Coordinates of C-alpha atoms in Angstrom, one line a residue:
X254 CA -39.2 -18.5 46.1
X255 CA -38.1 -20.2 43.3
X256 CA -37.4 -18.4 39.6
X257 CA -38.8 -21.7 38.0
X258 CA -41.6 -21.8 40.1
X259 CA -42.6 -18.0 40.3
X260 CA -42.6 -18.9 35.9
X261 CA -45.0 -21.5 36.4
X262 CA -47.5 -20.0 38.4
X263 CA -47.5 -16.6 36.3
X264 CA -47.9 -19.4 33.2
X265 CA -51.2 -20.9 35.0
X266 CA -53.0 -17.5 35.9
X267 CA -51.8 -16.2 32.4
X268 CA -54.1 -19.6 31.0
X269 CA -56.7 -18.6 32.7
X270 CA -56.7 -15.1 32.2
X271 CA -56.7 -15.6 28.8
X272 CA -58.4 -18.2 28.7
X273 CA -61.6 -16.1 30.4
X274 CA -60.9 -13.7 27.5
X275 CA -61.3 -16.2 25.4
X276 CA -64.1 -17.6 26.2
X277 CA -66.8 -14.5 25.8
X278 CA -64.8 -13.1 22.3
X279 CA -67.2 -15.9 20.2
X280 CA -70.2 -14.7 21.9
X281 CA -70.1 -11.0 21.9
X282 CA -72.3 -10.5 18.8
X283 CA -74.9 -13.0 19.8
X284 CA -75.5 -12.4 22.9
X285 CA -74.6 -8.5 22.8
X286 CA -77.7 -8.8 19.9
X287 CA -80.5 -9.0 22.6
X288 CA -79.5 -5.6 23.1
X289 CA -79.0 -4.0 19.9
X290 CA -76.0 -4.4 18.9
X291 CA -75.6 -4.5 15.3
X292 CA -73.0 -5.3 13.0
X293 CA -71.2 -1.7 13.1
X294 CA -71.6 -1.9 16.9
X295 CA -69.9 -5.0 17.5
X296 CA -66.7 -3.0 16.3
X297 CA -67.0 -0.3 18.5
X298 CA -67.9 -2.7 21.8
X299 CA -64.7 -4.7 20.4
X300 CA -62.6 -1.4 20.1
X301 CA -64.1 -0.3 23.9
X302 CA -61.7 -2.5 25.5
X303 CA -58.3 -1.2 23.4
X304 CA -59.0 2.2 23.8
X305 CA -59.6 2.0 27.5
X306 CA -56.4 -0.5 27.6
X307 CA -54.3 1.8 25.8
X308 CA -54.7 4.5 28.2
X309 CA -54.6 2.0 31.8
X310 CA -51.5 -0.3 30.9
X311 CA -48.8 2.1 31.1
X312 CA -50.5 3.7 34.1
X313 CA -51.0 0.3 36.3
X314 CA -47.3 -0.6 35.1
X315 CA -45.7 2.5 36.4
X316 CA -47.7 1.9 39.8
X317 CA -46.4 -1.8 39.8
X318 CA -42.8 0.1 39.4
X319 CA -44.0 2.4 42.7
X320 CA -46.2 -0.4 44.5
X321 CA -45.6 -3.6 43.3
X322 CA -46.8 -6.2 40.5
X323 CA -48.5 -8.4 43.1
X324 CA -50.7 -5.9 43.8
X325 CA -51.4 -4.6 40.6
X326 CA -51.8 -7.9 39.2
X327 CA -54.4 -8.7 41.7
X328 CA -56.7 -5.7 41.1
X329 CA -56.5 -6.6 37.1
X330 CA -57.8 -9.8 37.7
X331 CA -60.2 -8.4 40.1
X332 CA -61.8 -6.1 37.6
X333 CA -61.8 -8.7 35.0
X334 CA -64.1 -10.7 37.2
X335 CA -65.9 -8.1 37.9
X336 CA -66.0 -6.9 34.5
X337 CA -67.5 -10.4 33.6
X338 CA -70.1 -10.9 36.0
X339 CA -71.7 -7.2 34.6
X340 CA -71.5 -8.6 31.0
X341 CA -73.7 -11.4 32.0
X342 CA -76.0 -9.5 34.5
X343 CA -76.3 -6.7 31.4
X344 CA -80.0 -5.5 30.6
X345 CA -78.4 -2.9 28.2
X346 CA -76.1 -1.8 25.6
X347 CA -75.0 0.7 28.2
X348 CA -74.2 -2.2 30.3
X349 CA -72.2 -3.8 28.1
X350 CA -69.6 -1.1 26.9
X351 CA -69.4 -0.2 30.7
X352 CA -67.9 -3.8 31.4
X353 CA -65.6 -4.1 28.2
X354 CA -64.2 -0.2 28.9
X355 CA -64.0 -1.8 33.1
X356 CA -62.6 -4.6 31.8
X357 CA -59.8 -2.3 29.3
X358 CA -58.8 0.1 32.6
X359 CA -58.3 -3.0 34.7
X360 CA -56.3 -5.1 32.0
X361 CA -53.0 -4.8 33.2
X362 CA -53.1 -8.8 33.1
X363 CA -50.1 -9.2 30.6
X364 CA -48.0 -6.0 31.0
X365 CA -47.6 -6.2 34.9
X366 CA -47.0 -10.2 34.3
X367 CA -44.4 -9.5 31.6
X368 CA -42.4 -6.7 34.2
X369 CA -42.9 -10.3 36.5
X370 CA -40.9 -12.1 33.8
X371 CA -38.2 -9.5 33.2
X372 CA -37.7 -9.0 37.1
X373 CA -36.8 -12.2 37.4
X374 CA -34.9 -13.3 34.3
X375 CA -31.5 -13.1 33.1
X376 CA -30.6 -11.7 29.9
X377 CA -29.9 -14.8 28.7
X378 CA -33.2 -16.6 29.8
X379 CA -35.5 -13.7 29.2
X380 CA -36.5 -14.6 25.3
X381 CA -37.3 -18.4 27.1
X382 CA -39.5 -16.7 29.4
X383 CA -41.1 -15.0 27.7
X384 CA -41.8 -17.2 24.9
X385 CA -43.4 -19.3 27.6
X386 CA -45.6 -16.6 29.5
X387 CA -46.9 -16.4 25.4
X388 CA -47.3 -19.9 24.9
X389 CA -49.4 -20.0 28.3
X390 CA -51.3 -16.8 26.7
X391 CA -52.4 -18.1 23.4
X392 CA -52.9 -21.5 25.1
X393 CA -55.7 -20.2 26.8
X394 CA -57.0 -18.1 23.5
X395 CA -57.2 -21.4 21.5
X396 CA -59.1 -23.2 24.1
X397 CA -61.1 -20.2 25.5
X398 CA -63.7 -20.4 22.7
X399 CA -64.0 -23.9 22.5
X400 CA -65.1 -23.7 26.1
X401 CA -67.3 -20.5 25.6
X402 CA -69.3 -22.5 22.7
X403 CA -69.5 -25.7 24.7
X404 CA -70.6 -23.6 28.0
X405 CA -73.5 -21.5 25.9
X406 CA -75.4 -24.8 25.1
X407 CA -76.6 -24.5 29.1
X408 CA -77.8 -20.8 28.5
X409 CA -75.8 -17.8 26.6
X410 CA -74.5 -15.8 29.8
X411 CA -73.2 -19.4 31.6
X412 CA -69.8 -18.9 29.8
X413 CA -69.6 -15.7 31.4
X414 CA -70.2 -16.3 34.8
X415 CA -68.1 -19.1 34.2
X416 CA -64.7 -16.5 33.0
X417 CA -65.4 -14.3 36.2
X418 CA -65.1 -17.5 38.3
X419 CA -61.7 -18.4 36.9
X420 CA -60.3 -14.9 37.1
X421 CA -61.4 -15.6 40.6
X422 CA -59.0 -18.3 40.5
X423 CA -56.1 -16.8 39.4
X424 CA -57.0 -13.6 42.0
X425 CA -56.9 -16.8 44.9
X426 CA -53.2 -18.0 43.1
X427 CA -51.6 -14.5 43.0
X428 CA -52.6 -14.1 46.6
X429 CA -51.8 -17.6 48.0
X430 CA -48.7 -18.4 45.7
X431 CA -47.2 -15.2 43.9
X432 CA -44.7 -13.4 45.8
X433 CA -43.7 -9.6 45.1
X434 CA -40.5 -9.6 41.9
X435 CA -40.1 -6.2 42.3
X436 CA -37.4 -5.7 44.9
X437 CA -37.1 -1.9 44.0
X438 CA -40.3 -0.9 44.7
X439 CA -40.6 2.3 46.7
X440 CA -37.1 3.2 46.0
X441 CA -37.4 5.1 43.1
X442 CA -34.2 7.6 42.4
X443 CA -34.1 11.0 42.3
X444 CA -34.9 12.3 38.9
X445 CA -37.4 9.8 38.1
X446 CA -40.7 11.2 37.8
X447 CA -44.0 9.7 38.2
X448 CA -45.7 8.2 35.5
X449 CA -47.5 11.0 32.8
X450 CA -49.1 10.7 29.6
X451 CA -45.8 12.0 27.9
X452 CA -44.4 8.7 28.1
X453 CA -46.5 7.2 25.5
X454 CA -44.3 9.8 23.2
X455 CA -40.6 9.9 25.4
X456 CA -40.5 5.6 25.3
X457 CA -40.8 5.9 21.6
X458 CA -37.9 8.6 21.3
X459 CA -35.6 5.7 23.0
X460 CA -33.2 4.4 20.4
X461 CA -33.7 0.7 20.8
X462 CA -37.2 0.5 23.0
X463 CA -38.7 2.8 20.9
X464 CA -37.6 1.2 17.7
X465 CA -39.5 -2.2 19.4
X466 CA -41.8 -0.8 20.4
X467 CA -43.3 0.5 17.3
X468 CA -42.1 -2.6 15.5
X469 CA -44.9 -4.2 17.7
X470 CA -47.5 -1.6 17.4
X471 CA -46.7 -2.6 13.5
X472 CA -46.9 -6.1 13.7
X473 CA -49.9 -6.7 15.7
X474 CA -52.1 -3.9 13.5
X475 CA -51.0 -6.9 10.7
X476 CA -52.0 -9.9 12.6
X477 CA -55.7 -8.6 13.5
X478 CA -55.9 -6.5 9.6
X479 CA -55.5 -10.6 9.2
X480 CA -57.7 -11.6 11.2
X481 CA -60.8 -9.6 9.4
X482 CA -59.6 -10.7 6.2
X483 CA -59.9 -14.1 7.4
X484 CA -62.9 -14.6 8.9
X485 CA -64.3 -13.0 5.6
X486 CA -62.2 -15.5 2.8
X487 CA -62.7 -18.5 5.2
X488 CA -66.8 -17.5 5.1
X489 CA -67.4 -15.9 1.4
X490 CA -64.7 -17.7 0.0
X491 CA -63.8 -21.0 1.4
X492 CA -67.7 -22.0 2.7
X493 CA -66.9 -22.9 6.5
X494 CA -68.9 -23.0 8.6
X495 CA -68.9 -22.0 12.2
X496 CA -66.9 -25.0 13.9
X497 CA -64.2 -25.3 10.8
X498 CA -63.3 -22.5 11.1
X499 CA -63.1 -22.3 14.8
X500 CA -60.6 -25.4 14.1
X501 CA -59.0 -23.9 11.5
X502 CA -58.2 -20.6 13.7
X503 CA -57.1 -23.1 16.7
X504 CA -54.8 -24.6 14.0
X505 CA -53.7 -21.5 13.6
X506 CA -53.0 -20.3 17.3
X507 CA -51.0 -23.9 18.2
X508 CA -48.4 -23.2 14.9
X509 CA -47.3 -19.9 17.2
X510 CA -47.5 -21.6 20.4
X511 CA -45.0 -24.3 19.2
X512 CA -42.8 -21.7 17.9
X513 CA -42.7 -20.2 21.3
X514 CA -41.6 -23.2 22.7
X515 CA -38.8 -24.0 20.7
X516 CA -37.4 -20.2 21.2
X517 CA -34.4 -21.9 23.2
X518 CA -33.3 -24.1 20.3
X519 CA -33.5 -20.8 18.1
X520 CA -31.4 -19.1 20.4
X521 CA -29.2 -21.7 20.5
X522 CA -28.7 -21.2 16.9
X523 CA -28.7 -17.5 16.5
X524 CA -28.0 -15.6 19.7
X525 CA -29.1 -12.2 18.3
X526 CA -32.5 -11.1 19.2
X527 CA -32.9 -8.5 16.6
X528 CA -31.7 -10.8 13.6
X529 CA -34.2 -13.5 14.8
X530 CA -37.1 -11.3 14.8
X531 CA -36.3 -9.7 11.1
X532 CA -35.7 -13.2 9.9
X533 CA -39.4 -14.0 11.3
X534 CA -40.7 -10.6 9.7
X535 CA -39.3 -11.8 6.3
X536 CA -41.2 -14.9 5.9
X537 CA -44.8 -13.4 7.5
X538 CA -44.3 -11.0 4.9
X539 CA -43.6 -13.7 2.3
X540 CA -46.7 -15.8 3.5
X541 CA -48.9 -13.1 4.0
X542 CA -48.7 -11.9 0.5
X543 CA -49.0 -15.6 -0.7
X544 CA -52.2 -15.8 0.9
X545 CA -53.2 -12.4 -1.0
X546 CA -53.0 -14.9 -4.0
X547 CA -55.1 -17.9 -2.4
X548 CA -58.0 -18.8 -4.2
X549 CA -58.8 -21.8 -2.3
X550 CA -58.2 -23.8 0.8
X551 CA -54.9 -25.5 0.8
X552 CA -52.5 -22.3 -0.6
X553 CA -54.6 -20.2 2.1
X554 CA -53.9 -22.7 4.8
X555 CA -50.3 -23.0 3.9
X556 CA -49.8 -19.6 3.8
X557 CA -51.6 -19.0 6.7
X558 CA -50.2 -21.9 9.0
X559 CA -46.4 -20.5 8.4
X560 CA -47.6 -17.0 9.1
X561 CA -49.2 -18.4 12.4
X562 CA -45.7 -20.2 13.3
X563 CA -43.5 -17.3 12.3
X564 CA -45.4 -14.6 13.9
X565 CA -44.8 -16.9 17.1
X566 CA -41.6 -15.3 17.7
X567 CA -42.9 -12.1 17.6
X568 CA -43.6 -11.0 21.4
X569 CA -41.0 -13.2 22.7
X570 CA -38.3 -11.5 20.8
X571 CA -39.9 -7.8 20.9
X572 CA -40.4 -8.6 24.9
X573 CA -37.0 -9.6 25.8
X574 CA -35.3 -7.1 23.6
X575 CA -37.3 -4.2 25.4
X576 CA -36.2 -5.5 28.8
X577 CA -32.9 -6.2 27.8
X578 CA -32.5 -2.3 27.3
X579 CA -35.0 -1.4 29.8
X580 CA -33.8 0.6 33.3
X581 CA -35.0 -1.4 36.1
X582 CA -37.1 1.6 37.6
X583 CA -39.2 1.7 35.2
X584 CA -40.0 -2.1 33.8
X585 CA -43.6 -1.5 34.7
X586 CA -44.0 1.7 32.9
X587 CA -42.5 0.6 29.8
X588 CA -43.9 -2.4 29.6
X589 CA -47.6 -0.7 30.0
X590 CA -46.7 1.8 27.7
X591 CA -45.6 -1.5 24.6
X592 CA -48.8 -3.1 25.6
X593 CA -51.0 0.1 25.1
X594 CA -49.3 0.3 21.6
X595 CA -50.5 -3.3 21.3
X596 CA -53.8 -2.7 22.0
X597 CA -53.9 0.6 19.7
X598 CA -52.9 -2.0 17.4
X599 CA -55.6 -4.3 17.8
X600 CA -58.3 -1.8 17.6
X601 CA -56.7 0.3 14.0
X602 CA -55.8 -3.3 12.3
X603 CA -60.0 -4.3 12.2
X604 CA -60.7 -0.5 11.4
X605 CA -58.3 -0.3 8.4
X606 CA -59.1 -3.9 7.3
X607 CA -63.3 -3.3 7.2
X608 CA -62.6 -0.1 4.9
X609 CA -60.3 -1.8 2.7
X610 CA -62.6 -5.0 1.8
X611 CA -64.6 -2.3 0.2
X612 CA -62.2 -3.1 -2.8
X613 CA -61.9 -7.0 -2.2
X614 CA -61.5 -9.4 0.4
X615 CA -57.5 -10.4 -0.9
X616 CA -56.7 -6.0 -0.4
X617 CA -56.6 -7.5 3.3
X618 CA -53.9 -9.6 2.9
X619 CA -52.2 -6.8 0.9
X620 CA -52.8 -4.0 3.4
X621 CA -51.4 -6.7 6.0
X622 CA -48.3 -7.2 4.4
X623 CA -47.5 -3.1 4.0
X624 CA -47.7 -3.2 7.6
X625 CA -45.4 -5.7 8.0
X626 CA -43.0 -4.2 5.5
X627 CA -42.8 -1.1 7.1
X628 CA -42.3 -3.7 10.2
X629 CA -39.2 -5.0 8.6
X630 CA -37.7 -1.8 7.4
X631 CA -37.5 -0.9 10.7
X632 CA -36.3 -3.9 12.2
X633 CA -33.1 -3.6 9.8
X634 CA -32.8 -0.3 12.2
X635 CA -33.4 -2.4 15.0
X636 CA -30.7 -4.5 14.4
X637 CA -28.3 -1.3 13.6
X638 CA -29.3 0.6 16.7
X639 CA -28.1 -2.6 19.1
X640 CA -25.2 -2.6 18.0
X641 CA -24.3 1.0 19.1
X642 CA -23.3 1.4 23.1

C-alpha cells in the first residue's frame, strides 16, 4: 500500500473520530442535566474521560508495539461507538460516567494513529504528516459541534446515536482499507520489557523525549486554562450568545488548522524542529498575555486568532520531534505515554482555571501564559539537548 494513501485514510477516520467527539462536547450539560448533573458535575464527567485516557493510551500503544496498530485502532473505535450508544441509552448519572470513563480506556484513537504516522514517514516528511493527521483532527472538532446542535433539534440523544454510527464508519475503513504499519510487531528485542506504569516516569527522564514531552503536557494545560477563561469573557464580558460564540471558537480552530497546513513551507524555511516550536511559544505567549489586557471584542479576537494560528504548530512539531528520537520498538508506548500527558493536561488546565477566576476572569489569561512560559524555558533546553549526540 501506498505511504500517501495509508495518510489519507488515517486523515478520514481521524475526521470522524473527532468529529464524533465533537459532536456530544456541546451537549453534555444539557442533556447530562436530566440526570443531575450540575454545574460542578459537569467538570468531573469532563475530567472522567482524561483520567481514564491518561492511564489507557500508553497501555494500548505499547500493545500496538506487541500486536499491532490495526488492531488496536480498531478496538478504540469500537469502544467509542460503544461508549456513544450508552450515553444516549443512559437513565443515570451512573450511566453516563460509565460511558465517558469506557470511552477514556478505549481512546487510543490519536496515539496509535500518530505511531501510524511515524511508522511510515521519513524524518524529513514526519512534521508534514503530522501536521496533516492534526489538521484532519481539529477539522472534525470545528464541525463536530455544528453538527451535534443541528442534529439535537430532532431530539437531544439523535447526535449521539448519530457519533456511534460514524465511529462505526471509521471501524468499517480501518478494517476494509488500513493495512498493518508496524512491521516489527512481535519481534521485540531482548531487553525490552513489557509495557509498566514506570514508563509514565522513565519516558520523561529521556533527554530529548522527555523534554517534549513535558513541553506538551505544558502547552495543552494552557490552551484548555484558555479555553475556561474564554467561554467566561466571551459570555460575562463580550455578551455572545450561544451561536457567536460557537463561530467565534470555529474561527478559532480553522487559524490552527491552516497553520498545520502550511508546516511544509515553514520547514522549508527553517529546517529545525525545536527552533520552530520556541518561535511559536514566543508569540502564544505574547498574544496570550495581550488578551489578559482585552477589554473588548476586537483586541480579544486579535489576540486570540494569532494564539489559535501559532498554537497550530504545536503537535506537529512536538510529534515529529518525539519520533524523530523515538526507538522504533517502542513508537506505540511513547506515543501513549505523550498522549496520557496530554490528556492530564486537559483535565488540570479547567481545574486550575475555575479556581483562579475566583480573582477575575483576565487571571485566566495570566495563569495561561505562566504555563506557557515555563513552556518556553524549556524549549530553549529543547533546542540545546538536540544538538548533543
Amino acid at each position: 500500500m501506498k505511504v500517501n494513501r495509508i495518510i489519507w485514510v488515517l486523515v478520514l477516520i481521524a475526521v470522524i473520530n473527532s468529529m464524533g467527539f465533537g459532536i456530544i462536547i456541546p451537549l453534555l450539560y444539557p442533556y447530562g442535566k436530566k440526570f443531575g448533573v450540575t454545574e460542578q458535575t459537569i467538570g468531573l464527567l469532563t475530567a472522567a474521560f482524561s483520567i481514564a485516557q491518561f492511564f489507557a493510551t500508553p497501555v494500548l500503544g505499547a500493545l500496538s508495539d506487541k500486536w499491532g496498530r490495526k488492531p488496536l485502532l480498531i478496538f478504540s473505535l469500537i469502544g467509542t461507538a460503544i461508549s456513544f450508544v450508552l450515553f444516549g441509552l443512559a437513565n443515570s448519572i451512573i450511566m453516563l460516567f460509565a460511558a465517558r470513563i469506557l470511552d477514556g480506556l478505549t481512546g487510543g484513537n490519536i496515539s496509535v494513529a500518530q505511531a501510524m504516522i511515524s511508522d511510515i514517514s521519513s524524518p524529513k516528511e514526519r512534521a508534514k504528516n503530522f501536521g496533516i493527521l492534526g489538521s484532519a483532527f481539529g477539522f472534525g472538532f470545528v464541525i463536530g459541534p455544528a453538527i451535534g446542535g443541528l442534529l439535537s433539534e430532532f431530539g437531544i440523544k439523535v447526535p449521539f446515536f448519530f457519533a456511534a454510527g460514524i465511529a462505526v464508519i471509521g471501524v468499517l475503513l480501518s478494517l476494509l482499507l488500513l493495512k498493518e504499519t508496524n512491521k516489527n510487531k512481535n519481534n521485540k528485542p531482548a531487553g525490552k520489557s513489557n509495557f509498566t506504569f514506570a514508563a509514565l516516569i522513565t519516558v520523561l527522564k529521556k533527554p530529548v523525549i522527555g523534554t517534549a514531552v513535558f513541553i506538551g503536557f505544558l502547552l495543552t494545560m494552557a490552551q484548555f486554562t484558555m479555553l475556561i477563561g474564554f467561554q467566561t469573557f466571551s459570555v460575562d464580558q463580550l455578551k455572545l450568545n450561544p451561536t457567536q460564540i460557537g463561530l467565534f471558537y470555529g474561527g478559532f480552530g480553522i487559524t490552527g488548522i491552516l497553520m498545520q497546513m502550511l508546516v511544509p513551507a515553514i520547514k522549508k524555511i527553517i529546517s529545525k524542529q525545536s527552533i520552530i516550536l520556541t518561535i511559536s511559544t514566543i508569540c502564544c505567549l505574547g498574544m496570550m498575555a495581550l488578551a489578559g489586557f482585552a477589554t473588548a471584542f476586537v483586541l480579544f479576537a486579535v489576540s486570540i486568532g494569532i494564539y489559535g494560528l501559532f498554537n497550530g504548530l504545536r503537535n506537529p512539531m512536538l510529534n515529529a520531534i518525539i519520533a524523530d528520537h523515538n526507538d522504533e520498538h517502542e513508537r506505540g508506548q511513547v506515543m501513549g505515554v505523550n498522549q496520557a500527558y496530554a490528556s492530564i493536561g486537559q483535565t488540570l488546565g479547567p481545574v486550575t482555571a475555575g479556581l483562579i477566576t475566583a480573582i477575575s476572569i483576565h487571571s485566566v489569561f495570566f495563569l495561561s501564559s505562566l504555563y506557557i512560559l515555563i513552556a518556553l524555558l524549556f524549549s530553549f533546553r529543547l533546542i540545546s539537548k538536540e544538538k548533543q549526540p
